[in-house]
mmCIF file of C-alpha atoms in Angstrom:
data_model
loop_
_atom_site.group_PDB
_atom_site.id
_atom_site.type_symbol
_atom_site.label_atom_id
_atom_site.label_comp_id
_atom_site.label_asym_id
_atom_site.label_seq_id
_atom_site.Cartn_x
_atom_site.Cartn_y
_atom_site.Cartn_z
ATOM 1 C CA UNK K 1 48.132 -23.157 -2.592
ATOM 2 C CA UNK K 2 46.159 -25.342 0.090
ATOM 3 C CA UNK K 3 44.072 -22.299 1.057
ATOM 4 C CA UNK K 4 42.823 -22.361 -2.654
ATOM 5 C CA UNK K 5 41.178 -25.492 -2.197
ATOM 6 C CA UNK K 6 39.455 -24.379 0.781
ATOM 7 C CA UNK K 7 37.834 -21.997 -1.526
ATOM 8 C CA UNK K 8 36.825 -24.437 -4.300
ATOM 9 C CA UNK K 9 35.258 -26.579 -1.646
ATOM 10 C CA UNK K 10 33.210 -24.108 -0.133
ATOM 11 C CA UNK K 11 31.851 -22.440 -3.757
ATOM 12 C CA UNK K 12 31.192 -25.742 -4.742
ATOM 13 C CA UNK K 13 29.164 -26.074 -2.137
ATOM 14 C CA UNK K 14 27.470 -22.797 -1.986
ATOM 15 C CA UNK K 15 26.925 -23.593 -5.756
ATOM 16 C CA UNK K 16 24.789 -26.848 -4.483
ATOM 17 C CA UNK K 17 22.787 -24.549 -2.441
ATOM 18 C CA UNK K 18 22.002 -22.380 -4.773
ATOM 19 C CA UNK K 19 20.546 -24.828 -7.451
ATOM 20 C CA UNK K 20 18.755 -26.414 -4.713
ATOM 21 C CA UNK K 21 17.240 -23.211 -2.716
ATOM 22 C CA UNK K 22 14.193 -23.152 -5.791
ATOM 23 C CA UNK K 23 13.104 -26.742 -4.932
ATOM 24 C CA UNK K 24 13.066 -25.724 -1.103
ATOM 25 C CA UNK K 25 11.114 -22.819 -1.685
ATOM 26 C CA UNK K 26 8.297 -23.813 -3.343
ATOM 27 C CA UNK K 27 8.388 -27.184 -1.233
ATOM 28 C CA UNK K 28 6.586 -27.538 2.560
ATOM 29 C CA UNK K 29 9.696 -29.552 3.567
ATOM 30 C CA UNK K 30 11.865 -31.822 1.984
ATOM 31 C CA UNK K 31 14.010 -34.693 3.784
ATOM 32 C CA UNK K 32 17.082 -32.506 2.490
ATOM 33 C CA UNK K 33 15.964 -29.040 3.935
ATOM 34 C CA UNK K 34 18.129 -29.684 7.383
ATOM 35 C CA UNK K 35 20.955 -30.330 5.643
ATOM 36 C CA UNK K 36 21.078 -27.718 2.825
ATOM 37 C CA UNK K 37 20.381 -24.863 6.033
ATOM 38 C CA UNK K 38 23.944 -26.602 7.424
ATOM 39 C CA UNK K 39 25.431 -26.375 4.338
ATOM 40 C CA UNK K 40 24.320 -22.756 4.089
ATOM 41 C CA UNK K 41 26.403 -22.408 7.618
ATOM 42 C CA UNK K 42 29.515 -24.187 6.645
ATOM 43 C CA UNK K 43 30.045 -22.868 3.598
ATOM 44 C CA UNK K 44 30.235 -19.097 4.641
ATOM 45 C CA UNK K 45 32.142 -20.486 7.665
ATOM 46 C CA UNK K 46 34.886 -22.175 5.270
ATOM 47 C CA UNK K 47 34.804 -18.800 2.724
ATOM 48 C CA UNK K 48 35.137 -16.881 6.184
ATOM 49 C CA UNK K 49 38.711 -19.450 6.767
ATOM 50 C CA UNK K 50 39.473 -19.252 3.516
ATOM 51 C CA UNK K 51 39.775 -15.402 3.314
ATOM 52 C CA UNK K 52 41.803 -15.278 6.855
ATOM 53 C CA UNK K 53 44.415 -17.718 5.242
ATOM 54 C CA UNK K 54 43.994 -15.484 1.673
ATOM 55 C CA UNK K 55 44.500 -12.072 3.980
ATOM 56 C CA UNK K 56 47.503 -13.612 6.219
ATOM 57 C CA UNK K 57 49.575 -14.996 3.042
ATOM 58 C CA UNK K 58 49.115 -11.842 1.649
ATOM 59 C CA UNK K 59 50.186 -10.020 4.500
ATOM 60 C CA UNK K 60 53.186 -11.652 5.126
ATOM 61 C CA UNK K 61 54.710 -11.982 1.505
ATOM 62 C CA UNK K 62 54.094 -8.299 1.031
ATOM 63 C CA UNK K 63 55.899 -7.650 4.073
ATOM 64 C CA UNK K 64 58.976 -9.639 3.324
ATOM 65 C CA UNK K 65 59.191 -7.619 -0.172
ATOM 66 C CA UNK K 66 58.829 -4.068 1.296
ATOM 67 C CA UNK K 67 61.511 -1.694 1.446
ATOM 68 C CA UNK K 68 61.298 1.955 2.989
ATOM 69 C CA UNK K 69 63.336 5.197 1.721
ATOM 70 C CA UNK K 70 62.894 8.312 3.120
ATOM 71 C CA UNK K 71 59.695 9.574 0.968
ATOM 72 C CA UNK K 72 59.321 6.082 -1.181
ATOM 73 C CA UNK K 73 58.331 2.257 -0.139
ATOM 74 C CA UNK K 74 59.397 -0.348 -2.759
ATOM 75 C CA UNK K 75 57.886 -3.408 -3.278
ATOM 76 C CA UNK K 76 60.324 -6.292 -5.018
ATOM 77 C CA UNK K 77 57.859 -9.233 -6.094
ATOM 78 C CA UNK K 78 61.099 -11.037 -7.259
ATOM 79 C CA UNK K 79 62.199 -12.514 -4.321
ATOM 80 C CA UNK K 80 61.320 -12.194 -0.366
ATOM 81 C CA UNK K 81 63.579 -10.750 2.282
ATOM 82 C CA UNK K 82 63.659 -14.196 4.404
ATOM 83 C CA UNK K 83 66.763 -17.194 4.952
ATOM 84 C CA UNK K 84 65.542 -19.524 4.463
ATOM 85 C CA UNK K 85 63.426 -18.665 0.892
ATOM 86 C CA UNK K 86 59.806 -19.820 0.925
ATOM 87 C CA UNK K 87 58.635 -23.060 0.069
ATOM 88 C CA UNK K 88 56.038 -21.904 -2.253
ATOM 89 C CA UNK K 89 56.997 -18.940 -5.051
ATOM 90 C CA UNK K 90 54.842 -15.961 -4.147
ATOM 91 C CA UNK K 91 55.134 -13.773 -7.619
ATOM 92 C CA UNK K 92 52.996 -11.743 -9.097
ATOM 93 C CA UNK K 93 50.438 -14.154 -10.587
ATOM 94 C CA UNK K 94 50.551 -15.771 -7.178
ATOM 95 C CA UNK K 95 49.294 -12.452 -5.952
ATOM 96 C CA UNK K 96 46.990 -12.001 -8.173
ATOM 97 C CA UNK K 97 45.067 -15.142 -8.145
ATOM 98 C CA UNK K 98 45.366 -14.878 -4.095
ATOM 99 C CA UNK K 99 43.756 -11.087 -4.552
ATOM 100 C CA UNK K 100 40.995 -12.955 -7.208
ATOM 101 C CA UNK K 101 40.358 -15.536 -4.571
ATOM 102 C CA UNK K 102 39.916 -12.998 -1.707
ATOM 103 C CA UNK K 103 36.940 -11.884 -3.312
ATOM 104 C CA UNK K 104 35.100 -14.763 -4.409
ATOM 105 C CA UNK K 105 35.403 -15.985 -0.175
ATOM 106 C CA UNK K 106 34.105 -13.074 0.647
ATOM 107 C CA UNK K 107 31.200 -12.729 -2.532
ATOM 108 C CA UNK K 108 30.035 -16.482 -1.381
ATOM 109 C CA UNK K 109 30.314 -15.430 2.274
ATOM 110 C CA UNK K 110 27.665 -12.646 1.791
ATOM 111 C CA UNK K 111 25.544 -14.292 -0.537
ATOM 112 C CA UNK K 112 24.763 -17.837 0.726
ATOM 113 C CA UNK K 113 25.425 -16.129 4.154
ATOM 114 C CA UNK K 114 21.753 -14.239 2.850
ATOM 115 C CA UNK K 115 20.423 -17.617 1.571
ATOM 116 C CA UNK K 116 20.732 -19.081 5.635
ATOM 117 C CA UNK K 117 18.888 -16.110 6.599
ATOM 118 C CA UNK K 118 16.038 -16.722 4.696
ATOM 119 C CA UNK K 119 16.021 -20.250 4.735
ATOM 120 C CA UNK K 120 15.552 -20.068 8.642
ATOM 121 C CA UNK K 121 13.069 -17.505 8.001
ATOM 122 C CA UNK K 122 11.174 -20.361 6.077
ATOM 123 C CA UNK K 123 11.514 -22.469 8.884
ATOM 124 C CA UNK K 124 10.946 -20.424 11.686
ATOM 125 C CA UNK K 125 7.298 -19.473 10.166
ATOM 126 C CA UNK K 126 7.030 -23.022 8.582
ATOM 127 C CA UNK K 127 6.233 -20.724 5.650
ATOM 128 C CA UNK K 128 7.062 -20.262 2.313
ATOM 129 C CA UNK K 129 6.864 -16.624 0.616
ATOM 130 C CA UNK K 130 4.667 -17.821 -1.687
ATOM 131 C CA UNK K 131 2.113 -19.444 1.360
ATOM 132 C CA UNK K 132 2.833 -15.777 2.654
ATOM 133 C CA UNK K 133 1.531 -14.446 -0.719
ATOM 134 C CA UNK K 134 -1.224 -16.769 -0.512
ATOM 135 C CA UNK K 135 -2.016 -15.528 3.265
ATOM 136 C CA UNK K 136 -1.919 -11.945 2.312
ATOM 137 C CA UNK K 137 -4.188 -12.143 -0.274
ATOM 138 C CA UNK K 138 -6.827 -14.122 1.905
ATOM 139 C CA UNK K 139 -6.847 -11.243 4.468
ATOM 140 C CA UNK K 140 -7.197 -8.916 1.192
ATOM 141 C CA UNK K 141 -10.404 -10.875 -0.038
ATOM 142 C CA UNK K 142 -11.716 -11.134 3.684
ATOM 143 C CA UNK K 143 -11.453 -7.276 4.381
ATOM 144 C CA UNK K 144 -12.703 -6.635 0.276
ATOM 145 C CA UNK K 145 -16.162 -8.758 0.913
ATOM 146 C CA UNK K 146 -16.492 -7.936 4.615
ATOM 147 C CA UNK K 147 -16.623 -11.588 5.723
ATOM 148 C CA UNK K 148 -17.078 -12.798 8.991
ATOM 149 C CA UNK K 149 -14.530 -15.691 8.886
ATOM 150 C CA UNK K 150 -11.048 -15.564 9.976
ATOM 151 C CA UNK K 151 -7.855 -17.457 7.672
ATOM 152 C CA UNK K 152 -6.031 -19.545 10.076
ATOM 153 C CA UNK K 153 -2.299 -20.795 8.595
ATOM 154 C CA UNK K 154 -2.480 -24.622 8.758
ATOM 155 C CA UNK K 155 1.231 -25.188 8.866
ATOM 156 C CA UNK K 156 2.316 -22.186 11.170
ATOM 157 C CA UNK K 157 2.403 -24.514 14.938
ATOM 158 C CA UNK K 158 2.177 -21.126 16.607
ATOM 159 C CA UNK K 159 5.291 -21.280 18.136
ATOM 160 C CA UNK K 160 8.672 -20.789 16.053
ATOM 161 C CA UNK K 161 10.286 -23.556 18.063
ATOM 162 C CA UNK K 162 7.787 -26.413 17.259
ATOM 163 C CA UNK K 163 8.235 -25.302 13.221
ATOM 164 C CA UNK K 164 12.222 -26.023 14.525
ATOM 165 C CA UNK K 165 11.644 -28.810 15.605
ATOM 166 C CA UNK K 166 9.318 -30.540 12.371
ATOM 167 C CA UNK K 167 12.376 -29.476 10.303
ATOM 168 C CA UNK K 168 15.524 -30.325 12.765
ATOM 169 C CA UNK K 169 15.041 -33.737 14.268
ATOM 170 C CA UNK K 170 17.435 -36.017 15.771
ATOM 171 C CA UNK K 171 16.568 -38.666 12.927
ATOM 172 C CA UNK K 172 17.477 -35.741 10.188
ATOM 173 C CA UNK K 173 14.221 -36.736 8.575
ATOM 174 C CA UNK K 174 11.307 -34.295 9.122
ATOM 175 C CA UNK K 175 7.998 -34.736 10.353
ATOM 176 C CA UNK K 176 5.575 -35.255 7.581
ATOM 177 C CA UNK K 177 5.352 -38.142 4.583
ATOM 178 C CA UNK K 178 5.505 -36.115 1.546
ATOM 179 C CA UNK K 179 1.602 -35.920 1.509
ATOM 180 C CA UNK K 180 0.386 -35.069 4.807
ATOM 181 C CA UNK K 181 2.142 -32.759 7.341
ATOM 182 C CA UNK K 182 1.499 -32.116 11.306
ATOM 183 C CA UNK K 183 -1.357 -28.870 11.166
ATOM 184 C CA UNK K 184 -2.207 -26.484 13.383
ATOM 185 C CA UNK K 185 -5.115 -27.377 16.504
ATOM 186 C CA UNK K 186 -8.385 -26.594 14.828
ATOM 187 C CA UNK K 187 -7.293 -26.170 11.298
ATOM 188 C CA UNK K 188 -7.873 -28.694 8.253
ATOM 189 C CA UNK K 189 -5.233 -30.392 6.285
ATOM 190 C CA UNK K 190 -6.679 -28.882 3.135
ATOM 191 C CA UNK K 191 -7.423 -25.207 4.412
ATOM 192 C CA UNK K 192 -4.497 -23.571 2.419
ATOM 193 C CA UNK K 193 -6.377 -25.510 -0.798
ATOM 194 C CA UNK K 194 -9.750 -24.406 0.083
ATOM 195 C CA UNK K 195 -8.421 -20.978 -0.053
ATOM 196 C CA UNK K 196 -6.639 -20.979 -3.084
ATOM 197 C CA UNK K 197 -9.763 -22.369 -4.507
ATOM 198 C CA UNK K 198 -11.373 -19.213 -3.474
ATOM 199 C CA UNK K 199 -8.823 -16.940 -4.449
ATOM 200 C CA UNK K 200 -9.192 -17.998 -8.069
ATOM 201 C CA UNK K 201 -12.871 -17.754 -7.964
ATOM 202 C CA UNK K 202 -13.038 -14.194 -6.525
ATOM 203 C CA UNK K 203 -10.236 -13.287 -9.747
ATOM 204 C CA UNK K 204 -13.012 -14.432 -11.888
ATOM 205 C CA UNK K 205 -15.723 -12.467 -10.114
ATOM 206 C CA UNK K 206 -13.099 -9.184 -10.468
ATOM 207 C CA UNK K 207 -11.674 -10.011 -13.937
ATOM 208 C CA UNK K 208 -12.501 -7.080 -16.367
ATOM 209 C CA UNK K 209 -13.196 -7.021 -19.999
ATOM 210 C CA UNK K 210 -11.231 -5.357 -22.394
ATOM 211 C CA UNK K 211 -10.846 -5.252 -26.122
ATOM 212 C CA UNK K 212 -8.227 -4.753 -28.177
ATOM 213 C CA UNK K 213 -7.633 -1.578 -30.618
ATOM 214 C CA UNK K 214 -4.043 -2.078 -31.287
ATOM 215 C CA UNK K 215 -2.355 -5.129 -32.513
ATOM 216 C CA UNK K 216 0.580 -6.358 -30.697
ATOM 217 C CA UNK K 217 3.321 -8.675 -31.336
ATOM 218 C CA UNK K 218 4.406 -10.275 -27.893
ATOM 219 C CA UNK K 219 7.709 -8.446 -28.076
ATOM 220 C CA UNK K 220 8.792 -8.120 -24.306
ATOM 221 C CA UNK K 221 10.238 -5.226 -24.810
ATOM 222 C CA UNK K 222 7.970 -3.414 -27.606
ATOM 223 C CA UNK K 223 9.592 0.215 -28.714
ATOM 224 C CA UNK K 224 6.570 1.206 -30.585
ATOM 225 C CA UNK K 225 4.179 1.040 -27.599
ATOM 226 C CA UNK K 226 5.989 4.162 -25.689
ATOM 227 C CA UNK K 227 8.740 4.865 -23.745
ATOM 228 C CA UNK K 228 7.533 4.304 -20.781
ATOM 229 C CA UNK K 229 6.129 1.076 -21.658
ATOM 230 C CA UNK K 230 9.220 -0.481 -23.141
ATOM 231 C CA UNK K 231 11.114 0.548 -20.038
ATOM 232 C CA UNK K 232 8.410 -0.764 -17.178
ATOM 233 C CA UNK K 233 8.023 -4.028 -19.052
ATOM 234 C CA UNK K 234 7.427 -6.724 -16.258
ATOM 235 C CA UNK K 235 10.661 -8.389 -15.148
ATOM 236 C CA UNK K 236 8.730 -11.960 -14.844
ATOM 237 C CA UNK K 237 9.447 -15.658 -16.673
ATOM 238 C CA UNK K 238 5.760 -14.651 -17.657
ATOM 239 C CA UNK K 239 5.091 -14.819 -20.725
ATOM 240 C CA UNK K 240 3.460 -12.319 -23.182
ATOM 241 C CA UNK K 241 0.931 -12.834 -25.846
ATOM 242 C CA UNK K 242 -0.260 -12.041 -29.107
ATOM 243 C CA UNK K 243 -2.734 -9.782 -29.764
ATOM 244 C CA UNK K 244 -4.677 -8.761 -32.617
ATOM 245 C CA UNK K 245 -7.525 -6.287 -33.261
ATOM 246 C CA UNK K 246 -11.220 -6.975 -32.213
ATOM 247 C CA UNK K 247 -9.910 -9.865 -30.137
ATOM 248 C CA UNK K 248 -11.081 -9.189 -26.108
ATOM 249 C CA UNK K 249 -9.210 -10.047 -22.871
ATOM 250 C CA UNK K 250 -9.907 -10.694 -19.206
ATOM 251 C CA UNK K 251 -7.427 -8.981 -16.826
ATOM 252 C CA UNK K 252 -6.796 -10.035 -13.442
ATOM 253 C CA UNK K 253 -4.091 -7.761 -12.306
ATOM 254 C CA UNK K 254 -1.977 -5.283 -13.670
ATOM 255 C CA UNK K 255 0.564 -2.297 -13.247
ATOM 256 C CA UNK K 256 0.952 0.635 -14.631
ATOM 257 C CA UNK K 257 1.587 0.262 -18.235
ATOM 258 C CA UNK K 258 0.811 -3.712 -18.438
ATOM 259 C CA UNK K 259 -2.187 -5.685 -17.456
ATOM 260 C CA UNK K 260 -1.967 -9.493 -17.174
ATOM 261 C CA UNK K 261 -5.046 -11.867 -18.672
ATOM 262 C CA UNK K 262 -6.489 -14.382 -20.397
ATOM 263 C CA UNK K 263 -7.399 -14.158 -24.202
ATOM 264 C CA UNK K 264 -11.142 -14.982 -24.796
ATOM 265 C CA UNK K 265 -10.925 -18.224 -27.620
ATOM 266 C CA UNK K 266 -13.996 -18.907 -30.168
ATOM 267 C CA UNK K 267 -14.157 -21.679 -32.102
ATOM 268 C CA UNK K 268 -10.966 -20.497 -34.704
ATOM 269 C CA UNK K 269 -8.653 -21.300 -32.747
ATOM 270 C CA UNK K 270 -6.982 -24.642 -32.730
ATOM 271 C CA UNK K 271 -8.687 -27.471 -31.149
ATOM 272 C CA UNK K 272 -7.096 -28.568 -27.278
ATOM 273 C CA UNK K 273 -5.487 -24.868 -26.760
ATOM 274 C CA UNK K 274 -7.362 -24.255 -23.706
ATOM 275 C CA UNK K 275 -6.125 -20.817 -22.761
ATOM 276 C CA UNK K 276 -3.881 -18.566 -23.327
ATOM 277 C CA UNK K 277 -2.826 -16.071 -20.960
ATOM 278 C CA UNK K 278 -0.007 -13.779 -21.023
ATOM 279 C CA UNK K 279 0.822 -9.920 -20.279
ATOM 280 C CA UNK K 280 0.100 -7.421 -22.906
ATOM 281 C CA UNK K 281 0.493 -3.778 -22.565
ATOM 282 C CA UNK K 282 -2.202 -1.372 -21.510
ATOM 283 C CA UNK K 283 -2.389 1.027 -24.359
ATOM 284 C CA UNK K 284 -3.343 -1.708 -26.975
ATOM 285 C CA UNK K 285 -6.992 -2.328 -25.269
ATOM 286 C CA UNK K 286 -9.856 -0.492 -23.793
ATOM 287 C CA UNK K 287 -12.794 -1.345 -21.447
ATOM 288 C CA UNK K 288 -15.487 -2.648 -22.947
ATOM 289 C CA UNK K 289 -18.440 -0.097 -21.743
ATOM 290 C CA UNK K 290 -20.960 -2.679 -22.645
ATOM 291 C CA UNK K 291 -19.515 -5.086 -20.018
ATOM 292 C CA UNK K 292 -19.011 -2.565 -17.186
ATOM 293 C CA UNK K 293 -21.458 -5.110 -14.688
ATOM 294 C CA UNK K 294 -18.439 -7.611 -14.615
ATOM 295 C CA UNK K 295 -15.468 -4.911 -13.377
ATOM 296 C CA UNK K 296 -17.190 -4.679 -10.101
ATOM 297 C CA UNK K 297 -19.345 -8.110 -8.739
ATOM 298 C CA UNK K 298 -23.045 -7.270 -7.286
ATOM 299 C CA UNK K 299 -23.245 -6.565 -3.427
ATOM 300 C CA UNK K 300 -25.614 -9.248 -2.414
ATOM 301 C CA UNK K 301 -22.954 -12.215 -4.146
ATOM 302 C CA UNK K 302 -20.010 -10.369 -2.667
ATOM 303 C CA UNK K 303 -21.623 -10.805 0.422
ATOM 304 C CA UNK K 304 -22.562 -14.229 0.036
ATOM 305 C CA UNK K 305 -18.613 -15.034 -0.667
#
């Protein structure tokens, strides 16, 4: 039917903006972002058509092959109750695929229909969620060391109407090169470096020592570390690593039953590997007691942060 390839249009292109939505996110802009936040209109406004013509056809073919008794209502898929017949044979398959079709509108209505949500989010704050990550964590390390400095976003305008406008211009090219982009009065183009530059020095200030006592294999989902382990085994394309007795780790972070590190190397290990980092669970190691200084970093340098 026609309506079906109203449908195969519009998943085809909710299908582009779903391959593309990774590249946006972890981009500041790209000269395509305009256009793949339309497409993320149109193509839950064709999928919205789509299912009106899927619900109407429906609709009206059932009602040509109903028939009402006193306590039964037949339906006759053979043939329709209409002179002249219908140009197009509505059967059973027919109804099926039309029934099929209904719900992959409406599926791709609701999902890239959430995708234009939170691409305009993204443009609205001129913010990615992992610049928000990156924000949240600088007010964490401000409030931690009790600094007296205050993390400005560089590429939040201060008004959600001016981030419209870099992204939504009437060339359809935003503002920006590729390299440098329009910053907020007062901040530097390199702030949002400067503070992930930071960020990974205070981890290595926190970072504790541990050592292992267990050997482990770098199963992801190990069944003879626990129960609770194997079921609360970080759902992350991180990966995990080896680990053998005697050997000693850094963690940075952690949850529960997991902790997330680099592997202190000595000189047996193969030359140009220059780290290898990875999440291992927490019952195969132990704090080392003799390295207790480093869990917690003196008062004067935290200060001095």
């Amino acid at each position: 039917m026609p309506c079906l390839l109203v449908l195969a249009l519009s998943l085809w292109g909710g299908n582009r903006i779903a391959c593309t939505s990774s590249i946006v996110k972890s981009a500041k802009h790209t000269r395509l972002h305009g256009h793949i936040t339309a497409e993320s209109v149109t193509a839950p406004l064709g999928c919205i058509h789509a299912a009106f013509i899927f619900v109407m056809t429906m609709y009206t073919q059932l009602y040509n092959r109903l028939s009402f008794g006193w306590n039964t209502v037949k339906i006759d898929m053979s043939a329709a109750r209409r002179d002249p017949l219908p140009l197009i044979p509505f059967g059973l398959a027919a109804f099926a695929a039309t029934l099929f079709a209904l719900g992959l509108a409406l599926g791709t209505t609701i999902a890239v229909g959430m995708l234009f949500f939170i691409q305009m989010k993204i443009i609205l704050r001129n913010k990615t969620s992992i610049e928000s990550w990156i924000e949240e964590k600088a007010k964490d390390r401000i409030q931690y060391y009790q600094l007296d400095e205050v993390f400005v976003f560089p590429y939040d305008m201060g008004s959600r109407w001016k981030n419209f406008k870099q992204v939504f211009t009437w060339s359809g090219v935003p503002e920006g090169d590729g390299l440098a982009w329009p910053i907020r009065e007062g901040c530097h183009q390199y702030d949002l470096t400067i503070e992930q530059l930071k960020q990974k020095a205070d981890k290595r200030v926190r970072s504790v020592r541990y050592r292992v006592i267990e050997d482990y294999s770098g199963a992801c989902c190990p069944l003879n570390k626990g129960i609770k382990t194997f079921f609360t085994s970080p759902c992350t394309e991180e990966p995990r690593i080896r680990l053998q007795r005697g050997e000693f780790i850094l963690a940075t972070r952690g949850l529960r039953y997991w902790l997330y590190g680099d592997k202190i190397l000595d000189d047996s290990f193969v030359e140009g590997v220059s780290r290898i980092r990875g999440w291992f669970p927490r019952n195969c190691v132990e704090k080392c007691p003799c390295d207790a200084e480093t869990d917690q970093a003196p008062e004067g340098e935290k200060k001095n942060r």
